Every structure is written in C-alpha cells, then in structure tokens.
DNA sequence: GTCTATAATTCGATAGAC
DNA sequence: GTCTATCGAATTATAGAC
C-alpha cells in the first residue's frame, strides 16, 4: 500500500490528468512524467493510449458512481435524497470529470471510451428516475425529470466554467430545486 | 459574394471545424486544407492560431446570439418566448458550438477566447433573467431560474452526446418545462 | 518489469519566391 | 496576398539493453 505498483501509479496519474485536461490533450508522456515511471513501463502495462484511457476513465466513473450513490442511495425520503445529491458541494470551475469528456473528440471517437461514459449516465438516469417514481410520478414524467435533474448539474458546470463563477452551478441547482419543491396542484 | 475572400473562407472553415472538434484538436493545417487556401495566406491573415480562433469563435457566438434572440426577443408572452427557445430544434449529438468549448483546454487557457464564451452566456443569462422578471418573480429567483434554464440546454447536450441519444436533450427540456408550467400555489 | 534511446509523424510557425 | 518549402518541438509508439 505504501509502495503502489507502477500500474497503479500510472492509472492514478492518468485519472488526474484526464479529469483536468481531457484525454485527447494528455500525452502518454505527460502521464509517465507525472507518475514517475519510465517510458517502457507505461507501454508494458498499457500497449496503447486507448488502453490507458479505458482504465483511467473507468476508474473515475467507478469512483463518481460510488460517491453519487452515497446521497442517492441513502435511506432518506425520495426528494430529500435527490436534493442532497443536487446540492452536494462540487468543484464547479473544474467541471465534471465524466461529463467534460463528451466534448473530447478523442473520447467520442473511441467506442470503448464512449461506452464507459454511456454506462455512467445510463446508471445515474436509472437511479434518479426511480427516485421520481417513488414520489408517485408516472414513468415517462419521472424519466423526463431525471434527465432535467442531471442536465442541471452538467449544464451548471458548463455555465460555471464559461463565466468563471462557481455560483453559476449553485444558482442553476437553486432554480431547479425551487421548481421541484413548489407545491403541485394538477 | 460568389467568390469569398481567402480570409472569409478561412473563418468559415474554422467555424465549422472548431464547432465539430473544438479549438485545441483543430490544427491550422486542417483549417487551410478545408478552406482551400495556401499555408502563407493563413498566417498572413491570422499570424497565430489564437487570432484565427478569436475570429472564428466570435463569429459562431454572434450567429448563435442572433438565432437565440429570434425566439427570446419575439413579441410573445414571456413564458412562451422562453419555452419556444428551450424547445427549438437542436442538433443534440453535435453539442453546443459554444458550450462545448468550456471543456477545451486550449480555449480556457486563452484569456481572449474565454472572454468570448463569457460574453455569450452573460448576455443570454441577462435576457432570460429579464423574461422571468416579466412574470413577476423577484430578481434573485429570476436569476436562479435563468441559470437553470440555460443549464438544461447545456446539460441536455452533454447527456445526449454521452448516451448517443438526441432525445436525452428533449427529455431534459420536457422535464424542465413541465415543472415551469405547473401551477404555483405559494 | 523497468529502463533509455529513438523512430515516424504531426504540431504551430517562419522564410522567401512570385 | 498567395504560394511552396521547411524549421524545431512535440506527438504516439517501438527497440532492445538490463
């Protein structure tokens, strides 16, 4: 544990660099420099950049899903779980480690990597849709609202980065939660 | 008109390539190949890639703002204008020409380019906030809802690209508009 | 398994003829 | 103003010693 393997150090360095810069702009050389291993070690463990990217992006997705489930999967009432997830502190100016990659051409052109992104959002959409169904909404409405909830987060990141204002994300969340929690009288 | 100048052809080609690939991954060489001009012409009109990017991204922003104002600035009632903007047909799988660039490190590291993105969203936020104020909402609530509305579009693009499903964007919009148009009883 | 050295290509940018 | 030719540095990846 105190001496991680070269493979683990490569994945860790790649996770950080891909989250900050994206996959395309991050060179294998940058990863091995940050990890402190030699050139040959990288290409021994990960023959191509694709292999390294699948491993590192997959690790980021696993960690993000685990963290999301800490709020979404708690034992609080449905809407409270969702609001807790939406209002969770986020590094708005950094952007979403996963969502950002949808703008990364190197990711979108790689079937394996796209599948990793797809799995992340399909999983989250399923969980959030289930939460809205718990509140008694019909399936199609629950699904639409789940899309809206996740879009608020992803779009809030975009607004925050564009305006260099972290509060753009929290403002979007406030606006959405305000609509969500107003009383409905159909 | 039938024979655009080399400068205009360069900007046009750059607008398309930057919208599809982002600025970072698009080489000046790719732009001049797509535009059909020679190497020297590009560097005559745009000494650096930065100069070309500011011109082309600026042109995309101007066009996007003009199109947005066609719905947001019409003479319909406030909420109708907003809903028309939200429901406008969009190429969801292509992503937002402007919003996508917030994930482009080459853009975010360039002050001039970041200012162009910032101006686009600040302008849109101002207009949409004004629309919500027309409906009688207090300033702070109007501003939060404006952030939410634009986040829905940007986040909807992200979801659509990640899941390769254009309906993810329309679902997010439906979910948000459904919340917006439900009766409020404070 | 890990290292150094280096190959082949592409990058952004420049030189200089016309 | 536009062109071809080319520079130096960076890219992804391979070779081969240890």
mmCIF file of C-alpha atoms (C1' of nucleotides) in Angstrom:
data_model
loop_
_atom_site.group_PDB
_atom_site.id
_atom_site.type_symbol
_atom_site.label_atom_id
_atom_site.label_comp_id
_atom_site.label_asym_id
_atom_site.label_seq_id
_atom_site.Cartn_x
_atom_site.Cartn_y
_atom_site.Cartn_z
ATOM 1 C CA UNK A 1 0.000 0.000 0.000
ATOM 2 C CA UNK A 2 2.791 2.441 0.861
ATOM 3 C CA UNK A 3 4.506 1.450 -2.403
ATOM 4 C CA UNK A 4 1.874 1.321 -5.134
ATOM 5 C CA UNK A 5 2.725 -0.663 -8.246
ATOM 6 C CA UNK A 6 3.819 1.153 -11.369
ATOM 7 C CA UNK A 7 0.466 0.229 -12.915
ATOM 8 C CA UNK A 8 -1.483 1.852 -10.081
ATOM 9 C CA UNK A 9 0.628 4.973 -10.183
ATOM 10 C CA UNK A 10 0.067 5.223 -13.933
ATOM 11 C CA UNK A 11 -3.696 4.916 -13.515
ATOM 12 C CA UNK A 12 -3.743 7.443 -10.689
ATOM 13 C CA UNK A 13 -1.742 9.998 -12.643
ATOM 14 C CA UNK A 14 -3.888 9.387 -15.734
ATOM 15 C CA UNK A 15 -7.101 9.824 -13.717
ATOM 16 C CA UNK A 16 -5.980 13.246 -12.544
ATOM 17 C CA UNK A 17 -4.683 14.437 -15.911
ATOM 18 C CA UNK A 18 -7.696 13.193 -17.861
ATOM 19 C CA UNK A 19 -10.030 14.869 -15.380
ATOM 20 C CA UNK A 20 -8.208 18.191 -15.673
ATOM 21 C CA UNK A 21 -7.203 18.287 -19.346
ATOM 22 C CA UNK A 22 -9.286 15.634 -21.058
ATOM 23 C CA UNK A 23 -7.936 12.550 -22.797
ATOM 24 C CA UNK A 24 -7.019 13.992 -26.185
ATOM 25 C CA UNK A 25 -4.722 16.757 -24.923
ATOM 26 C CA UNK A 26 -2.993 14.499 -22.382
ATOM 27 C CA UNK A 27 0.053 12.775 -23.825
ATOM 28 C CA UNK A 28 1.202 9.376 -22.586
ATOM 29 C CA UNK A 29 4.465 11.154 -21.907
ATOM 30 C CA UNK A 30 2.735 13.568 -19.520
ATOM 31 C CA UNK A 31 1.230 10.600 -17.675
ATOM 32 C CA UNK A 32 4.512 8.800 -17.195
ATOM 33 C CA UNK A 33 6.231 12.007 -16.116
ATOM 34 C CA UNK A 34 3.524 12.671 -13.522
ATOM 35 C CA UNK A 35 3.588 9.074 -12.341
ATOM 36 C CA UNK A 36 7.346 8.915 -12.127
ATOM 37 C CA UNK A 37 7.694 5.633 -14.023
ATOM 38 C CA UNK A 38 9.738 5.074 -17.150
ATOM 39 C CA UNK A 39 8.674 5.060 -20.770
ATOM 40 C CA UNK A 40 8.816 1.281 -21.147
ATOM 41 C CA UNK A 41 6.667 0.615 -18.075
ATOM 42 C CA UNK A 42 3.757 2.562 -19.492
ATOM 43 C CA UNK A 43 3.758 0.657 -22.754
ATOM 44 C CA UNK A 44 4.272 -2.624 -20.943
ATOM 45 C CA UNK A 45 1.095 -2.195 -18.895
ATOM 46 C CA UNK A 46 -0.882 -0.222 -21.479
ATOM 47 C CA UNK A 47 0.180 -1.002 -25.053
ATOM 48 C CA UNK A 48 -1.760 1.978 -26.430
ATOM 49 C CA UNK A 49 -3.164 5.243 -25.168
ATOM 50 C CA UNK A 50 -6.611 3.741 -25.628
ATOM 51 C CA UNK A 51 -5.899 1.015 -23.054
ATOM 52 C CA UNK A 52 -4.665 3.545 -20.524
ATOM 53 C CA UNK A 53 -7.676 5.783 -21.137
ATOM 54 C CA UNK A 54 -10.200 2.969 -20.661
ATOM 55 C CA UNK A 55 -8.572 2.011 -17.365
ATOM 56 C CA UNK A 56 -8.284 5.567 -16.018
ATOM 57 C CA UNK A 57 -11.654 6.876 -17.187
ATOM 58 C CA UNK A 58 -13.268 3.670 -15.941
ATOM 59 C CA UNK A 59 -11.705 4.255 -12.521
ATOM 60 C CA UNK A 60 -13.031 7.828 -12.460
ATOM 61 C CA UNK A 61 -16.509 6.586 -13.384
ATOM 62 C CA UNK A 62 -16.452 3.928 -10.660
ATOM 63 C CA UNK A 63 -15.457 6.490 -8.045
ATOM 64 C CA UNK A 64 -18.028 9.030 -9.242
ATOM 65 C CA UNK A 65 -20.815 6.445 -9.188
ATOM 66 C CA UNK A 66 -19.851 5.311 -5.700
ATOM 67 C CA UNK A 67 -19.933 8.898 -4.451
ATOM 68 C CA UNK A 68 -23.266 9.589 -6.164
ATOM 69 C CA UNK A 69 -24.833 6.562 -4.507
ATOM 70 C CA UNK A 70 -23.824 7.874 -1.093
ATOM 71 C CA UNK A 71 -26.534 10.535 -1.433
ATOM 72 C CA UNK A 72 -28.892 8.972 -3.959
ATOM 73 C CA UNK A 73 -28.914 5.616 -2.181
ATOM 74 C CA UNK A 74 -29.338 6.789 1.412
ATOM 75 C CA UNK A 75 -32.407 5.942 3.455
ATOM 76 C CA UNK A 76 -33.900 9.451 3.416
ATOM 77 C CA UNK A 77 -37.218 10.225 1.703
ATOM 78 C CA UNK A 78 -37.065 10.282 -2.102
ATOM 79 C CA UNK A 79 -36.998 14.020 -2.778
ATOM 80 C CA UNK A 80 -34.546 14.606 0.076
ATOM 81 C CA UNK A 81 -32.124 12.120 -1.448
ATOM 82 C CA UNK A 82 -32.315 13.853 -4.796
ATOM 83 C CA UNK A 83 -31.918 17.355 -3.353
ATOM 84 C CA UNK A 84 -28.955 16.161 -1.287
ATOM 85 C CA UNK A 85 -27.360 14.874 -4.477
ATOM 86 C CA UNK A 86 -28.060 18.075 -6.397
ATOM 87 C CA UNK A 87 -26.759 20.291 -3.608
ATOM 88 C CA UNK A 88 -23.651 18.289 -2.882
ATOM 89 C CA UNK A 89 -20.545 20.501 -2.935
ATOM 90 C CA UNK A 90 -18.812 20.360 -6.295
ATOM 91 C CA UNK A 91 -15.675 21.884 -7.784
ATOM 92 C CA UNK A 92 -17.693 23.861 -10.318
ATOM 93 C CA UNK A 93 -14.754 25.505 -12.102
ATOM 94 C CA UNK A 94 -13.074 22.151 -12.642
ATOM 95 C CA UNK A 95 -16.058 20.721 -14.489
ATOM 96 C CA UNK A 96 -17.436 17.196 -14.294
ATOM 97 C CA UNK A 97 -14.659 14.616 -14.672
ATOM 98 C CA UNK A 98 -17.028 12.470 -16.737
ATOM 99 C CA UNK A 99 -19.360 14.912 -18.480
ATOM 100 C CA UNK A 100 -16.489 17.041 -19.732
ATOM 101 C CA UNK A 101 -15.266 14.127 -21.809
ATOM 102 C CA UNK A 102 -18.326 14.339 -24.072
ATOM 103 C CA UNK A 103 -16.601 17.333 -25.665
ATOM 104 C CA UNK A 104 -13.350 15.400 -26.047
ATOM 105 C CA UNK A 105 -13.096 14.190 -29.625
ATOM 106 C CA UNK A 106 -10.507 11.567 -28.708
ATOM 107 C CA UNK A 107 -13.069 10.064 -26.323
ATOM 108 C CA UNK A 108 -16.085 10.258 -28.612
ATOM 109 C CA UNK A 109 -14.174 8.657 -31.491
ATOM 110 C CA UNK A 110 -13.276 5.674 -29.286
ATOM 111 C CA UNK A 111 -16.113 3.154 -28.948
ATOM 112 C CA UNK A 112 -14.731 1.674 -25.733
ATOM 113 C CA UNK A 113 -14.444 5.054 -24.033
ATOM 114 C CA UNK A 114 -17.863 6.219 -25.211
ATOM 115 C CA UNK A 115 -19.359 3.078 -23.723
ATOM 116 C CA UNK A 116 -17.849 3.996 -20.345
ATOM 117 C CA UNK A 117 -19.476 7.447 -20.451
ATOM 118 C CA UNK A 118 -22.762 5.954 -21.607
ATOM 119 C CA UNK A 119 -22.802 3.447 -18.750
ATOM 120 C CA UNK A 120 -22.225 6.214 -16.196
ATOM 121 C CA UNK A 121 -25.143 8.344 -17.302
ATOM 122 C CA UNK A 122 -27.494 5.439 -18.012
ATOM 123 C CA UNK A 123 -26.882 4.209 -14.478
ATOM 124 C CA UNK A 124 -27.452 7.636 -12.914
ATOM 125 C CA UNK A 125 -30.561 8.234 -15.030
ATOM 126 C CA UNK A 126 -31.967 4.893 -13.881
ATOM 127 C CA UNK A 127 -31.436 5.675 -10.212
ATOM 128 C CA UNK A 128 -32.855 9.207 -10.418
ATOM 129 C CA UNK A 129 -35.825 8.043 -12.484
ATOM 130 C CA UNK A 130 -36.542 5.503 -9.742
ATOM 131 C CA UNK A 131 -36.480 8.259 -7.142
ATOM 132 C CA UNK A 132 -39.045 10.324 -9.065
ATOM 133 C CA UNK A 133 -41.203 7.221 -9.470
ATOM 134 C CA UNK A 134 -41.158 6.789 -5.694
ATOM 135 C CA UNK A 135 -42.873 10.168 -5.473
ATOM 136 C CA UNK A 136 -45.781 8.779 -7.455
ATOM 137 C CA UNK A 137 -44.971 10.231 -10.874
ATOM 138 C CA UNK A 138 -45.751 8.151 -13.970
ATOM 139 C CA UNK A 139 -42.795 6.526 -15.720
ATOM 140 C CA UNK A 140 -42.456 8.946 -18.603
ATOM 141 C CA UNK A 141 -42.639 12.060 -16.433
ATOM 142 C CA UNK A 142 -40.178 10.560 -13.937
ATOM 143 C CA UNK A 143 -37.768 9.863 -16.765
ATOM 144 C CA UNK A 144 -38.041 13.401 -18.151
ATOM 145 C CA UNK A 145 -37.439 14.914 -14.725
ATOM 146 C CA UNK A 146 -34.420 12.659 -14.185
ATOM 147 C CA UNK A 147 -32.953 13.945 -17.437
ATOM 148 C CA UNK A 148 -33.648 17.501 -16.281
ATOM 149 C CA UNK A 149 -32.015 16.925 -12.885
ATOM 150 C CA UNK A 150 -28.802 15.534 -14.357
ATOM 151 C CA UNK A 151 -28.793 18.199 -17.070
ATOM 152 C CA UNK A 152 -28.906 20.850 -14.352
ATOM 153 C CA UNK A 153 -25.656 19.520 -12.900
ATOM 154 C CA UNK A 154 -23.881 19.095 -16.216
ATOM 155 C CA UNK A 155 -25.137 22.403 -17.572
ATOM 156 C CA UNK A 156 -24.338 24.145 -14.299
ATOM 157 C CA UNK A 157 -20.727 23.045 -14.697
ATOM 158 C CA UNK A 158 -20.679 24.481 -18.219
ATOM 159 C CA UNK A 159 -22.101 27.836 -17.087
ATOM 160 C CA UNK A 160 -19.683 27.991 -14.161
ATOM 161 C CA UNK A 161 -16.673 27.393 -16.354
ATOM 162 C CA UNK A 162 -17.813 29.764 -19.088
ATOM 163 C CA UNK A 163 -18.422 32.608 -16.648
ATOM 164 C CA UNK A 164 -15.610 31.589 -14.279
ATOM 165 C CA UNK A 165 -18.167 31.796 -11.483
ATOM 166 C CA UNK A 166 -18.702 28.750 -9.253
ATOM 167 C CA UNK A 167 -22.058 30.164 -8.140
ATOM 168 C CA UNK A 168 -23.466 29.656 -11.629
ATOM 169 C CA UNK A 169 -23.739 25.954 -10.779
ATOM 170 C CA UNK A 170 -25.333 26.512 -7.391
ATOM 171 C CA UNK A 171 -27.706 29.086 -8.913
ATOM 172 C CA UNK A 172 -28.874 26.545 -11.504
ATOM 173 C CA UNK A 173 -29.402 23.982 -8.744
ATOM 174 C CA UNK A 174 -31.314 26.531 -6.622
ATOM 175 C CA UNK A 175 -33.521 27.426 -9.565
ATOM 176 C CA UNK A 176 -34.311 23.784 -10.279
ATOM 177 C CA UNK A 177 -34.851 22.747 -6.653
ATOM 178 C CA UNK A 178 -37.125 25.742 -6.215
ATOM 179 C CA UNK A 179 -39.318 24.490 -9.042
ATOM 180 C CA UNK A 180 -39.146 20.915 -7.777
ATOM 181 C CA UNK A 181 -40.254 21.685 -4.249
ATOM 182 C CA UNK A 182 -43.040 24.116 -5.066
ATOM 183 C CA UNK A 183 -46.459 22.669 -4.350
ATOM 184 C CA UNK A 184 -48.144 20.993 -7.301
ATOM 185 C CA UNK A 185 -51.897 21.308 -7.838
ATOM 186 C CA UNK A 186 -52.651 19.439 -11.047
ATOM 187 C CA UNK B 1 -20.099 37.298 -52.943
ATOM 188 C CA UNK B 2 -19.755 34.351 -55.294
ATOM 189 C CA UNK B 3 -16.001 34.446 -54.662
ATOM 190 C CA UNK B 4 -15.429 34.921 -50.907
ATOM 191 C CA UNK B 5 -12.076 36.290 -49.881
ATOM 192 C CA UNK B 6 -9.433 33.936 -48.543
ATOM 193 C CA UNK B 7 -9.991 35.476 -45.138
ATOM 194 C CA UNK B 8 -13.706 34.687 -45.176
ATOM 195 C CA UNK B 9 -13.101 31.162 -46.366
ATOM 196 C CA UNK B 10 -10.603 30.632 -43.571
ATOM 197 C CA UNK B 11 -13.053 31.886 -40.961
ATOM 198 C CA UNK B 12 -15.871 29.763 -42.382
ATOM 199 C CA UNK B 13 -13.777 26.609 -42.380
ATOM 200 C CA UNK B 14 -12.515 27.365 -38.881
ATOM 201 C CA UNK B 15 -16.053 27.966 -37.589
ATOM 202 C CA UNK B 16 -17.112 24.514 -38.787
ATOM 203 C CA UNK B 17 -14.024 22.693 -37.556
ATOM 204 C CA UNK B 18 -13.976 24.402 -34.159
ATOM 205 C CA UNK B 19 -17.672 23.617 -33.691
ATOM 206 C CA UNK B 20 -17.160 19.936 -34.520
ATOM 207 C CA UNK B 21 -13.742 19.205 -32.988
ATOM 208 C CA UNK B 22 -13.014 22.046 -30.641
ATOM 209 C CA UNK B 23 -10.149 24.524 -30.993
ATOM 210 C CA UNK B 24 -7.325 22.537 -29.434
ATOM 211 C CA UNK B 25 -7.618 19.453 -31.628
ATOM 212 C CA UNK B 26 -8.015 21.505 -34.828
ATOM 213 C CA UNK B 27 -4.697 22.280 -36.470
ATOM 214 C CA UNK B 28 -4.187 25.393 -38.562
ATOM 215 C CA UNK B 29 -3.207 22.947 -41.273
ATOM 216 C CA UNK B 30 -6.649 21.324 -41.131
ATOM 217 C CA UNK B 31 -8.275 24.738 -41.479
ATOM 218 C CA UNK B 32 -6.293 25.738 -44.523
ATOM 219 C CA UNK B 33 -6.880 22.358 -46.143
ATOM 220 C CA UNK B 34 -10.646 22.655 -45.572
ATOM 221 C CA UNK B 35 -10.683 26.241 -46.818
ATOM 222 C CA UNK B 36 -8.580 25.509 -49.863
ATOM 223 C CA UNK B 37 -6.139 28.367 -49.332
ATOM 224 C CA UNK B 38 -2.385 28.066 -49.043
ATOM 225 C CA UNK B 39 -0.203 27.961 -45.956
ATOM 226 C CA UNK B 40 1.041 31.508 -46.322
ATOM 227 C CA UNK B 41 -2.438 33.029 -46.658
ATOM 228 C CA UNK B 42 -3.497 31.700 -43.304
ATOM 229 C CA UNK B 43 -0.539 33.169 -41.491
ATOM 230 C CA UNK B 44 -0.863 36.387 -43.429
ATOM 231 C CA UNK B 45 -4.439 36.984 -42.198
ATOM 232 C CA UNK B 46 -4.047 35.298 -38.812
ATOM 233 C CA UNK B 47 -0.465 35.417 -37.507
ATOM 234 C CA UNK B 48 -1.232 32.871 -34.761
ATOM 235 C CA UNK B 49 -3.789 30.189 -34.095
ATOM 236 C CA UNK B 50 -5.127 32.404 -31.318
ATOM 237 C CA UNK B 51 -6.069 35.136 -33.798
ATOM 238 C CA UNK B 52 -7.894 32.665 -36.011
ATOM 239 C CA UNK B 53 -9.708 31.175 -33.032
ATOM 240 C CA UNK B 54 -10.922 34.533 -31.708
ATOM 241 C CA UNK B 55 -12.286 35.442 -35.142
ATOM 242 C CA UNK B 56 -13.987 32.081 -35.772
ATOM 243 C CA UNK B 57 -15.371 31.507 -32.268
ATOM 244 C CA UNK B 58 -16.517 35.117 -32.175
ATOM 245 C CA UNK B 59 -18.394 34.576 -35.437
ATOM 246 C CA UNK B 60 -20.052 31.450 -34.021
ATOM 247 C CA UNK B 61 -21.086 33.375 -30.913
ATOM 248 C CA UNK B 62 -22.537 36.237 -32.956
ATOM 249 C CA UNK B 63 -24.596 33.829 -35.037
ATOM 250 C CA UNK B 64 -25.769 31.849 -32.010
ATOM 251 C CA UNK B 65 -26.835 35.007 -30.178
ATOM 252 C CA UNK B 66 -28.707 36.265 -33.230
ATOM 253 C CA UNK B 67 -30.565 32.964 -33.509
ATOM 254 C CA UNK B 68 -31.350 32.893 -29.784
ATOM 255 C CA UNK B 69 -32.849 36.375 -29.955
ATOM 256 C CA UNK B 70 -35.207 35.260 -32.714
ATOM 257 C CA UNK B 71 -37.165 33.287 -30.085
ATOM 258 C CA UNK B 72 -36.205 35.066 -26.869
ATOM 259 C CA UNK B 73 -36.832 38.511 -28.335
ATOM 260 C CA UNK B 74 -40.124 37.878 -30.093
ATOM 261 C CA UNK B 75 -43.337 39.669 -29.093
ATOM 262 C CA UNK B 76 -44.982 36.615 -27.490
ATOM 263 C CA UNK B 77 -45.778 36.482 -23.757
ATOM 264 C CA UNK B 78 -42.746 35.950 -21.516
ATOM 265 C CA UNK B 79 -43.059 32.248 -20.725
ATOM 266 C CA UNK B 80 -43.979 31.419 -24.304
ATOM 267 C CA UNK B 81 -40.808 33.094 -25.552
ATOM 268 C CA UNK B 82 -38.724 31.080 -23.125
ATOM 269 C CA UNK B 83 -40.426 27.778 -23.927
ATOM 270 C CA UNK B 84 -40.025 28.453 -27.651
ATOM 271 C CA UNK B 85 -36.305 28.965 -27.050
ATOM 272 C CA UNK B 86 -35.971 25.825 -24.955
ATOM 273 C CA UNK B 87 -37.898 23.689 -27.446
ATOM 274 C CA UNK B 88 -36.176 24.994 -30.534
ATOM 275 C CA UNK B 89 -34.827 22.103 -32.647
ATOM 276 C CA UNK B 90 -31.181 21.443 -31.928
ATOM 277 C CA UNK B 91 -28.542 19.064 -33.251
ATOM 278 C CA UNK B 92 -28.212 17.346 -29.884
ATOM 279 C CA UNK B 93 -25.495 14.869 -30.861
ATOM 280 C CA UNK B 94 -23.290 17.646 -32.209
ATOM 281 C CA UNK B 95 -23.283 19.502 -28.897
ATOM 282 C CA UNK B 96 -23.417 23.253 -28.369
ATOM 283 C CA UNK B 97 -20.892 25.038 -30.597
ATOM 284 C CA UNK B 98 -20.158 27.438 -27.732
ATOM 285 C CA UNK B 99 -20.760 25.433 -24.550
ATOM 286 C CA UNK B 100 -18.588 22.562 -25.757
ATOM 287 C CA UNK B 101 -15.594 24.850 -25.747
ATOM 288 C CA UNK B 102 -15.679 25.118 -21.941
ATOM 289 C CA UNK B 103 -14.126 21.634 -21.947
ATOM 290 C CA UNK B 104 -11.457 22.698 -24.429
ATOM 291 C CA UNK B 105 -8.250 23.396 -22.559
ATOM 292 C CA UNK B 106 -6.838 25.425 -25.437
ATOM 293 C CA UNK B 107 -9.844 27.752 -25.110
ATOM 294 C CA UNK B 108 -9.868 28.005 -21.329
ATOM 295 C CA UNK B 109 -6.136 28.765 -21.212
ATOM 296 C CA UNK B 110 -6.638 31.697 -23.615
ATOM 297 C CA UNK B 111 -7.990 34.838 -21.948
ATOM 298 C CA UNK B 112 -9.317 36.299 -25.179
ATOM 299 C CA UNK B 113 -11.251 33.158 -26.067
ATOM 300 C CA UNK B 114 -12.621 32.722 -22.552
ATOM 301 C CA UNK B 115 -13.926 36.284 -22.693
ATOM 302 C CA UNK B 116 -15.867 35.399 -25.841
ATOM 303 C CA UNK B 117 -17.551 32.451 -24.108
ATOM 304 C CA UNK B 118 -18.223 34.525 -21.027
ATOM 305 C CA UNK B 119 -19.864 37.294 -23.066
ATOM 306 C CA UNK B 120 -22.153 34.782 -24.780
ATOM 307 C CA UNK B 121 -23.511 33.288 -21.574
ATOM 308 C CA UNK B 122 -23.665 36.556 -19.648
ATOM 309 C CA UNK B 123 -25.753 38.008 -22.461
ATOM 310 C CA UNK B 124 -28.105 35.004 -22.587
ATOM 311 C CA UNK B 125 -28.430 34.939 -18.805
ATOM 312 C CA UNK B 126 -29.348 38.599 -18.805
ATOM 313 C CA UNK B 127 -32.077 38.149 -21.396
ATOM 314 C CA UNK B 128 -33.576 35.051 -19.759
ATOM 315 C CA UNK B 129 -33.447 36.642 -16.307
ATOM 316 C CA UNK B 130 -35.384 39.564 -17.748
ATOM 317 C CA UNK B 131 -38.023 37.190 -19.084
ATOM 318 C CA UNK B 132 -38.517 35.599 -15.671
ATOM 319 C CA UNK B 133 -38.738 39.057 -14.106
ATOM 320 C CA UNK B 134 -41.541 39.871 -16.539
ATOM 321 C CA UNK B 135 -43.512 37.042 -14.946
ATOM 322 C CA UNK B 136 -43.346 38.857 -11.612
ATOM 323 C CA UNK B 137 -40.567 36.880 -9.957
ATOM 324 C CA UNK B 138 -38.136 38.717 -7.661
ATOM 325 C CA UNK B 139 -34.662 39.366 -9.071
ATOM 326 C CA UNK B 140 -32.796 36.618 -7.257
ATOM 327 C CA UNK B 141 -35.327 33.923 -8.099
ATOM 328 C CA UNK B 142 -35.474 35.066 -11.728
ATOM 329 C CA UNK B 143 -31.713 34.854 -11.929
ATOM 330 C CA UNK B 144 -31.613 31.347 -10.454
ATOM 331 C CA UNK B 145 -34.276 30.123 -12.879
ATOM 332 C CA UNK B 146 -32.395 31.667 -15.795
ATOM 333 C CA UNK B 147 -29.324 29.707 -14.771
ATOM 334 C CA UNK B 148 -31.444 26.574 -14.543
ATOM 335 C CA UNK B 149 -32.993 27.128 -17.982
ATOM 336 C CA UNK B 150 -29.640 27.543 -19.721
ATOM 337 C CA UNK B 151 -28.158 24.660 -17.735
ATOM 338 C CA UNK B 152 -30.948 22.443 -19.036
ATOM 339 C CA UNK B 153 -29.867 23.126 -22.617
ATOM 340 C CA UNK B 154 -26.152 22.729 -21.962
ATOM 341 C CA UNK B 155 -26.616 19.673 -19.776
ATOM 342 C CA UNK B 156 -29.100 18.191 -22.222
ATOM 343 C CA UNK B 157 -26.413 18.360 -24.897
ATOM 344 C CA UNK B 158 -23.991 16.551 -22.577
ATOM 345 C CA UNK B 159 -26.498 13.787 -21.804
ATOM 346 C CA UNK B 160 -27.385 13.398 -25.474
ATOM 347 C CA UNK B 161 -23.780 13.024 -26.522
ATOM 348 C CA UNK B 162 -22.884 10.683 -23.671
ATOM 349 C CA UNK B 163 -25.807 8.356 -24.392
ATOM 350 C CA UNK B 164 -25.748 8.972 -28.150
ATOM 351 C CA UNK B 165 -29.466 9.684 -27.886
ATOM 352 C CA UNK B 166 -30.789 13.007 -29.203
ATOM 353 C CA UNK B 167 -33.952 12.552 -27.134
ATOM 354 C CA UNK B 168 -31.954 12.977 -23.928
ATOM 355 C CA UNK B 169 -31.899 16.718 -24.663
ATOM 356 C CA UNK B 170 -35.597 16.931 -25.478
ATOM 357 C CA UNK B 171 -36.403 14.840 -22.391
ATOM 358 C CA UNK B 172 -34.481 17.263 -20.168
ATOM 359 C CA UNK B 173 -36.331 20.179 -21.763
ATOM 360 C CA UNK B 174 -39.695 18.416 -21.324
ATOM 361 C CA UNK B 175 -38.910 17.718 -17.670
ATOM 362 C CA UNK B 176 -37.974 21.339 -17.038
ATOM 363 C CA UNK B 177 -40.852 22.889 -18.989
ATOM 364 C CA UNK B 178 -43.247 20.575 -17.147
ATOM 365 C CA UNK B 179 -42.023 21.978 -13.838
ATOM 366 C CA UNK B 180 -42.081 25.535 -15.155
ATOM 367 C CA UNK B 181 -45.641 25.440 -16.403
ATOM 368 C CA UNK B 182 -47.203 23.656 -13.448
ATOM 369 C CA UNK B 183 -49.422 25.903 -11.372
ATOM 370 C CA UNK B 184 -47.718 27.536 -8.420
ATOM 371 C CA UNK B 185 -49.565 27.987 -5.114
ATOM 372 C CA UNK B 186 -47.068 29.528 -2.730
ATOM 373 C "C1'" DG C 1 9.039 -5.348 -15.426
ATOM 374 C "C1'" DT C 2 11.578 -1.418 -15.970
ATOM 375 C "C1'" DC C 3 14.649 1.430 -18.210
ATOM 376 C "C1'" DT C 4 16.962 4.696 -22.169
ATOM 377 C "C1'" DA C 5 17.118 5.739 -26.883
ATOM 378 C "C1'" DT C 6 14.912 6.667 -30.914
ATOM 379 C "C1'" DA C 7 11.675 6.052 -34.912
ATOM 380 C "C1'" DA C 8 7.851 8.212 -37.842
ATOM 381 C "C1'" DT C 9 4.540 11.664 -37.910
ATOM 382 C "C1'" DT C 10 2.316 15.959 -36.896
ATOM 383 C "C1'" DC C 11 2.252 20.218 -34.469
ATOM 384 C "C1'" DG C 12 2.413 25.599 -34.736
ATOM 385 C "C1'" DA C 13 5.022 28.830 -37.058
ATOM 386 C "C1'" DT C 14 8.542 31.015 -40.441
ATOM 387 C "C1'" DA C 15 11.209 32.040 -44.916
ATOM 388 C "C1'" DG C 16 11.267 33.725 -49.062
ATOM 389 C "C1'" DA C 17 9.888 33.360 -54.157
ATOM 390 C "C1'" DC C 18 6.296 35.233 -57.036
ATOM 391 C "C1'" DG D 1 -1.725 38.477 -50.881
ATOM 392 C "C1'" DT D 2 -0.764 33.957 -52.016
ATOM 393 C "C1'" DC D 3 2.104 30.274 -52.698
ATOM 394 C "C1'" DT D 4 5.738 26.104 -51.629
ATOM 395 C "C1'" DA D 5 9.257 24.543 -48.702
ATOM 396 C "C1'" DT D 6 10.866 23.916 -44.313
ATOM 397 C "C1'" DC D 7 12.128 24.634 -39.260
ATOM 398 C "C1'" DG D 8 12.231 22.967 -34.302
ATOM 399 C "C1'" DA D 9 9.467 20.856 -30.889
ATOM 400 C "C1'" DA D 10 6.002 17.639 -29.570
ATOM 401 C "C1'" DT D 11 3.261 13.621 -30.588
ATOM 402 C "C1'" DT D 12 2.291 8.165 -30.320
ATOM 403 C "C1'" DA D 13 4.782 4.277 -30.315
ATOM 404 C "C1'" DT D 14 8.795 0.744 -30.801
ATOM 405 C "C1'" DA D 15 13.553 -1.412 -29.984
ATOM 406 C "C1'" DG D 16 16.405 -3.546 -27.233
ATOM 407 C "C1'" DA D 17 19.563 -3.442 -23.046
ATOM 408 C "C1'" DC D 18 19.223 -4.665 -18.168
#
